[in-house]
GROMACS .gro file of C-alpha atoms in nm:
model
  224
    1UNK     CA    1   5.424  -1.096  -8.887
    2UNK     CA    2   5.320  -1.403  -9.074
    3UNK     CA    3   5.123  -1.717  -8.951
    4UNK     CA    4   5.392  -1.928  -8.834
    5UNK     CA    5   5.562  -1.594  -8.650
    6UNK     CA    6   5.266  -1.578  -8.473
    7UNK     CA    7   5.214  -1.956  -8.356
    8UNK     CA    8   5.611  -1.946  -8.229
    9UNK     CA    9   5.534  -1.587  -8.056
   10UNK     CA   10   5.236  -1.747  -7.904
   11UNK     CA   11   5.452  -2.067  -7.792
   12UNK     CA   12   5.678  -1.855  -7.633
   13UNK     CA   13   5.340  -1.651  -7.439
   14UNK     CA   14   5.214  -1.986  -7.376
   15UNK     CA   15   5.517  -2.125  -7.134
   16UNK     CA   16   5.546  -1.777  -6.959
   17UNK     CA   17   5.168  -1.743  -6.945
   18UNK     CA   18   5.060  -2.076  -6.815
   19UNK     CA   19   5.373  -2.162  -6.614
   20UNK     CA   20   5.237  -2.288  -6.281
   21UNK     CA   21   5.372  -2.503  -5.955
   22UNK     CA   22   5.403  -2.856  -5.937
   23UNK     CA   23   5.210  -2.918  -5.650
   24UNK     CA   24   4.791  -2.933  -5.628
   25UNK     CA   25   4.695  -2.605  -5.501
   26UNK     CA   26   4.316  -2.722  -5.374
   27UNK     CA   27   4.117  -2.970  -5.400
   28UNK     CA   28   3.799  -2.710  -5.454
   29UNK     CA   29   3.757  -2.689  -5.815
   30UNK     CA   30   4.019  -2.851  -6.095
   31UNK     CA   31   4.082  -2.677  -6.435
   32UNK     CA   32   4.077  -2.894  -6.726
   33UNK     CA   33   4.386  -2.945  -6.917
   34UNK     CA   34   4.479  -2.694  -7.151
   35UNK     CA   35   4.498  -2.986  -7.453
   36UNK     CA   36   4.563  -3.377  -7.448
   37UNK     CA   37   4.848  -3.317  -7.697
   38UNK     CA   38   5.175  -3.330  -7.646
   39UNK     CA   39   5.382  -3.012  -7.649
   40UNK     CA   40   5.625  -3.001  -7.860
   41UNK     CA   41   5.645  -2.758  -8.139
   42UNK     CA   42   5.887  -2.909  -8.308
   43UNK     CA   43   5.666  -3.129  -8.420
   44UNK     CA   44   5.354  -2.917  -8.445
   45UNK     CA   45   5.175  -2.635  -8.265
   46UNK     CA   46   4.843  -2.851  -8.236
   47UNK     CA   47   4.874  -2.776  -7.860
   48UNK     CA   48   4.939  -2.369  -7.877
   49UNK     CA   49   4.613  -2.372  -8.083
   50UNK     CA   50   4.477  -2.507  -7.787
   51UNK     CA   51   4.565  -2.325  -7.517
   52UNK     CA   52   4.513  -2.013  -7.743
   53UNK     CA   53   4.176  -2.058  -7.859
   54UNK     CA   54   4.056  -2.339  -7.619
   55UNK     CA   55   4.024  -2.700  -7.788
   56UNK     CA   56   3.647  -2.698  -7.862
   57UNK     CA   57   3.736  -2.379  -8.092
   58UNK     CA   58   4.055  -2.532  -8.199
   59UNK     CA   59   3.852  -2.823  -8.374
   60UNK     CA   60   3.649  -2.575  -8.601
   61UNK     CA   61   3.964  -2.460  -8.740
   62UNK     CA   62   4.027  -2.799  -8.829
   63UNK     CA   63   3.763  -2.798  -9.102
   64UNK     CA   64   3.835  -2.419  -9.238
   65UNK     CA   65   4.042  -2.398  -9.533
   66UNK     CA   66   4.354  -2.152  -9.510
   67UNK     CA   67   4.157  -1.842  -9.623
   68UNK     CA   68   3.908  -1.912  -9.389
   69UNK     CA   69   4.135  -1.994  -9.091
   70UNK     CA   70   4.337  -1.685  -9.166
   71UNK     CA   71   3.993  -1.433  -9.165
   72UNK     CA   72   3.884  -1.575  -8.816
   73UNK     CA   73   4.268  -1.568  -8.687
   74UNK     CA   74   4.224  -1.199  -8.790
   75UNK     CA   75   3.922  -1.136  -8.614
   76UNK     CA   76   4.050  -1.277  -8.302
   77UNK     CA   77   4.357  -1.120  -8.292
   78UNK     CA   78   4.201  -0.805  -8.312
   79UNK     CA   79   4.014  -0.857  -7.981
   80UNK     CA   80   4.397  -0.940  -7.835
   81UNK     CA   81   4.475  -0.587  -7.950
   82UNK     CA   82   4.386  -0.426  -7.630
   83UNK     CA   83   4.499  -0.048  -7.750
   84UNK     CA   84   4.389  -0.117  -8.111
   85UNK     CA   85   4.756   0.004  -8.228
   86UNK     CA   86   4.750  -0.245  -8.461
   87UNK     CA   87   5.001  -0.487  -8.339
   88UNK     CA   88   4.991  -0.783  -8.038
   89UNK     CA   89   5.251  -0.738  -7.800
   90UNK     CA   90   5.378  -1.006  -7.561
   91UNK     CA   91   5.150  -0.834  -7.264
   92UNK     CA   92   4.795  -0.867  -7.451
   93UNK     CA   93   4.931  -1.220  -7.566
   94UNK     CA   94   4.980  -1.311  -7.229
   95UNK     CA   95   4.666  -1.170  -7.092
   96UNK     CA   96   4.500  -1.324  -7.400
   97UNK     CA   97   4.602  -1.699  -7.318
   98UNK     CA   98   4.533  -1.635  -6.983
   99UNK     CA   99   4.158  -1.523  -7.042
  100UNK     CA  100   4.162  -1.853  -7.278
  101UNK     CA  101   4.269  -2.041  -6.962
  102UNK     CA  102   4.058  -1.909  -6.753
  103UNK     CA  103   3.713  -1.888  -6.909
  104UNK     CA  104   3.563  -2.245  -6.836
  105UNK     CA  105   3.545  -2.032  -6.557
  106UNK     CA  106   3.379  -1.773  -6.634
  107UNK     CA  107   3.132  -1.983  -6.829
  108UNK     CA  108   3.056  -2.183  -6.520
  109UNK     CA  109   2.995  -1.862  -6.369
  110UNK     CA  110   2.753  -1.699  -6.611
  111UNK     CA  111   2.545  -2.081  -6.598
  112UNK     CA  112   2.511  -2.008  -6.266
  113UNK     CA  113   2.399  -1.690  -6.231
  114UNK     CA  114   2.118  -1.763  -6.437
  115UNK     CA  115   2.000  -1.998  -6.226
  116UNK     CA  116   2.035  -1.786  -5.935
  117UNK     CA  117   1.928  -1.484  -5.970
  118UNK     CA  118   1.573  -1.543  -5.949
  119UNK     CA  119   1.489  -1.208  -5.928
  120UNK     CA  120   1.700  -1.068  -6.202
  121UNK     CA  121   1.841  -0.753  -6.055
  122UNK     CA  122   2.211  -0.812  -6.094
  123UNK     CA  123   2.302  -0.936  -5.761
  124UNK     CA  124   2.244  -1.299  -5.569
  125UNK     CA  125   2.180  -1.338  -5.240
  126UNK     CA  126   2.230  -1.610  -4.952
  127UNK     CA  127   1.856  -1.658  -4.929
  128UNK     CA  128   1.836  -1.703  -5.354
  129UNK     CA  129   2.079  -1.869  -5.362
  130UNK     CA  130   1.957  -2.120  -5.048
  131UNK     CA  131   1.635  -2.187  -5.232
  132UNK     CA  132   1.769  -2.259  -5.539
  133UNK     CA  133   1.979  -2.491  -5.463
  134UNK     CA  134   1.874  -2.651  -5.103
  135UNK     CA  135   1.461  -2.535  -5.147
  136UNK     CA  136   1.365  -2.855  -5.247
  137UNK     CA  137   1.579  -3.113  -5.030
  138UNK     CA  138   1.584  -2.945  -4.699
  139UNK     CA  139   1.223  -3.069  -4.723
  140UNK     CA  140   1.301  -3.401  -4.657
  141UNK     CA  141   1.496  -3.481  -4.321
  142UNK     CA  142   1.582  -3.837  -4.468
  143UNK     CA  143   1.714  -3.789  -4.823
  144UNK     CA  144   1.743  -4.146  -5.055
  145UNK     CA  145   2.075  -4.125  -5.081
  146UNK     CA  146   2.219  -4.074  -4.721
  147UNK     CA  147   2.338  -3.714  -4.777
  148UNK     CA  148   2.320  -3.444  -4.546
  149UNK     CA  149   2.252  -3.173  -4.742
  150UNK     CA  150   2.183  -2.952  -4.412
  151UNK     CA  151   2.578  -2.978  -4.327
  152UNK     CA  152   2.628  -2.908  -4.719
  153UNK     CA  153   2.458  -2.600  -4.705
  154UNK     CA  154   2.590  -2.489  -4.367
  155UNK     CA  155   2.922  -2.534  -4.546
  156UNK     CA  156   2.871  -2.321  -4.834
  157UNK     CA  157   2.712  -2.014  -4.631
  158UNK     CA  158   3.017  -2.028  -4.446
  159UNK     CA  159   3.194  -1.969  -4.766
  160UNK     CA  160   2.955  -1.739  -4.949
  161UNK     CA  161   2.979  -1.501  -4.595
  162UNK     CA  162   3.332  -1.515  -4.690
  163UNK     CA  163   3.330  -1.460  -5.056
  164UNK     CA  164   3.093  -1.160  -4.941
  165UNK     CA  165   3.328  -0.875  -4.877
  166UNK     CA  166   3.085  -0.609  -4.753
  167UNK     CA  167   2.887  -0.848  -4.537
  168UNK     CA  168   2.555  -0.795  -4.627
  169UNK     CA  169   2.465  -1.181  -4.816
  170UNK     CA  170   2.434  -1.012  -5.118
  171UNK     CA  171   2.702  -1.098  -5.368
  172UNK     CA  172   2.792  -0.887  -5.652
  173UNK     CA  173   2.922  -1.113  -6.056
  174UNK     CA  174   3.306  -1.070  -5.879
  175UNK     CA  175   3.156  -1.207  -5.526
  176UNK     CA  176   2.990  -1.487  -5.664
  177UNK     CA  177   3.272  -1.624  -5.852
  178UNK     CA  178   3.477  -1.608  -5.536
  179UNK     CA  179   3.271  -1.782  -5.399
  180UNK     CA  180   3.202  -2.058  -5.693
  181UNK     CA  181   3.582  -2.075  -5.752
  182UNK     CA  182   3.776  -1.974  -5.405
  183UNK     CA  183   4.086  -2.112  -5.552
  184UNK     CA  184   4.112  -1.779  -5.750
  185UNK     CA  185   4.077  -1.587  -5.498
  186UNK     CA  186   4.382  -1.464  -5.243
  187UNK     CA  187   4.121  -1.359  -5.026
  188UNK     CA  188   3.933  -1.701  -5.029
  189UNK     CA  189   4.266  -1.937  -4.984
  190UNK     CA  190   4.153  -2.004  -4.588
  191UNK     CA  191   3.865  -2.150  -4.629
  192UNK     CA  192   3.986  -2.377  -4.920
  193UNK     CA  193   4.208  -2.459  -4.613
  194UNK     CA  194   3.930  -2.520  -4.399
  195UNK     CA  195   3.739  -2.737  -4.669
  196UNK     CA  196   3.991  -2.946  -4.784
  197UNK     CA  197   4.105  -3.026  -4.410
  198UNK     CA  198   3.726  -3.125  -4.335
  199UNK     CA  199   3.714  -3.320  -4.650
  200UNK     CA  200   4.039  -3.547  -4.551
  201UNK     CA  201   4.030  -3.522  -4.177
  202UNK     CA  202   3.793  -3.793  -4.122
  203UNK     CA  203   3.828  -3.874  -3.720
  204UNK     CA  204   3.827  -3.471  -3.668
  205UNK     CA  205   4.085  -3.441  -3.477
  206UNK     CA  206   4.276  -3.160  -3.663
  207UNK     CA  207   4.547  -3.374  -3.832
  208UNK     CA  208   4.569  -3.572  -4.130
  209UNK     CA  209   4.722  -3.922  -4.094
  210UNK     CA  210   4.923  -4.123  -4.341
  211UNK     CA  211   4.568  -4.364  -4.356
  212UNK     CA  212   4.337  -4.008  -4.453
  213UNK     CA  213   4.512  -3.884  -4.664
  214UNK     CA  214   4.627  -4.246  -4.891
  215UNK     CA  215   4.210  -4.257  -4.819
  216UNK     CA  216   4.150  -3.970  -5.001
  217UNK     CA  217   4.412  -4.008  -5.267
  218UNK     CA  218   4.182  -4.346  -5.329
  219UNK     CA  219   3.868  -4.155  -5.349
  220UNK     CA  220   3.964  -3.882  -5.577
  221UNK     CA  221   4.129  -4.168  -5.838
  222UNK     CA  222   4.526  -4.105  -5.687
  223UNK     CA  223   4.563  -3.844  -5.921
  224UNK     CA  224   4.628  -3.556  -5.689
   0.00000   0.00000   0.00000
């Protein structure tokens, strides 16, 4: 198929693909939007690009010339090519755009397992993990700023115990993401739950009032 074939086929992948519920689903992590342009390919598929390659990428294409465009195009769509038959069918364009939406993600994750694994064999445990990111301010009972990192860090071994299927606070790449990004994650969904009641239940009483949760609306900027 030609270019523009392949920019409708991928608008097509892109509103089955990305389709999603109205509502917030958790107030854990947010993913970015897909693009700030408007989608409408009638007047251009500036937003398809997008969500295909992911907007930073999208920009580089910006200064190729055709040629150019249509040699890394190539090379890309060969890595959509799942059984290297030759052709893109709508399941690896789906599972495409999907990777594409989900790799912030997996970027995050990859950050942070740098700076976690301090002993570089592959896996991350509580107590690594602990260090790394508490060591330094659980030596201080009376932080600057007021938090209390203590209840922070009680917080997210409760969830790492949960992202940690086999129980033994050491999480595998898959484990860790759980329990970075819960939202993703059937198995996770109750203690987003748990969190995001904590986080708007202010007087603890296990409901949120009309006054909590207008609160928190204020808090997070009223856009959720």
């Amino acid at each position: 198929m030609d270019l523009r074939q392949f920019l409708m086929c991928l608008s097509l992948c892109t509103a089955f693909a990305l389709s999603k519920p109205t509502e917030k689903k958790d107030r854990v992590h947010h993913e970015p939007q897909l693009s700030d342009k408007v989608h409408n390919d009638a007047q251009s598929f500036d937003y398809d690009h997008d969500a295909f390659l992911g907007a930073e990428e999208a920009k580089t294409f910006d200064q190729l010339t055709p040629e150019e465009s249509k040699e890394r195009l190539g090379k890309i769509v060969s890595k959509i090519d799942g059984d290297k038959d030759g052709f893109v069918t709508v399941d690896e364009l789906k599972d495409w755009i999907k990777f594409a939406q989900k790799r912030w993600i997996y970027e995050d994750v990859e950050r942070q397992w740098k700076g976690h694994d301090l002993n570089e064999d592959g896996l991350v445990s509580w107590e690594e993990y602990k260090n790394a990111t508490y060591g330094y301010v659980l030596d201080d009972p009376d932080p600057d700023d007021g938090f209390n990192y203590k209840q922070m860090m009680v917080r997210d071994e409760r969830r790492f115990k949960m992202a940690d299927k086999d129980g033994d606070l050491i999480a595998t790449k898959e484990e860790f993401t759980a329990f970075l990004h819960p939202e993703e994650y059937d198995y996770m969904k109750d203690i987003v739950v748990q969190e995001t009641m904590e986080d708007i239940d202010k007087n603890a009483d296990g409901f949120i009032d009309l006054e909590e949760y207008i609160g928190w609306q204020a808090y997070q900027g009223g856009d959720r």
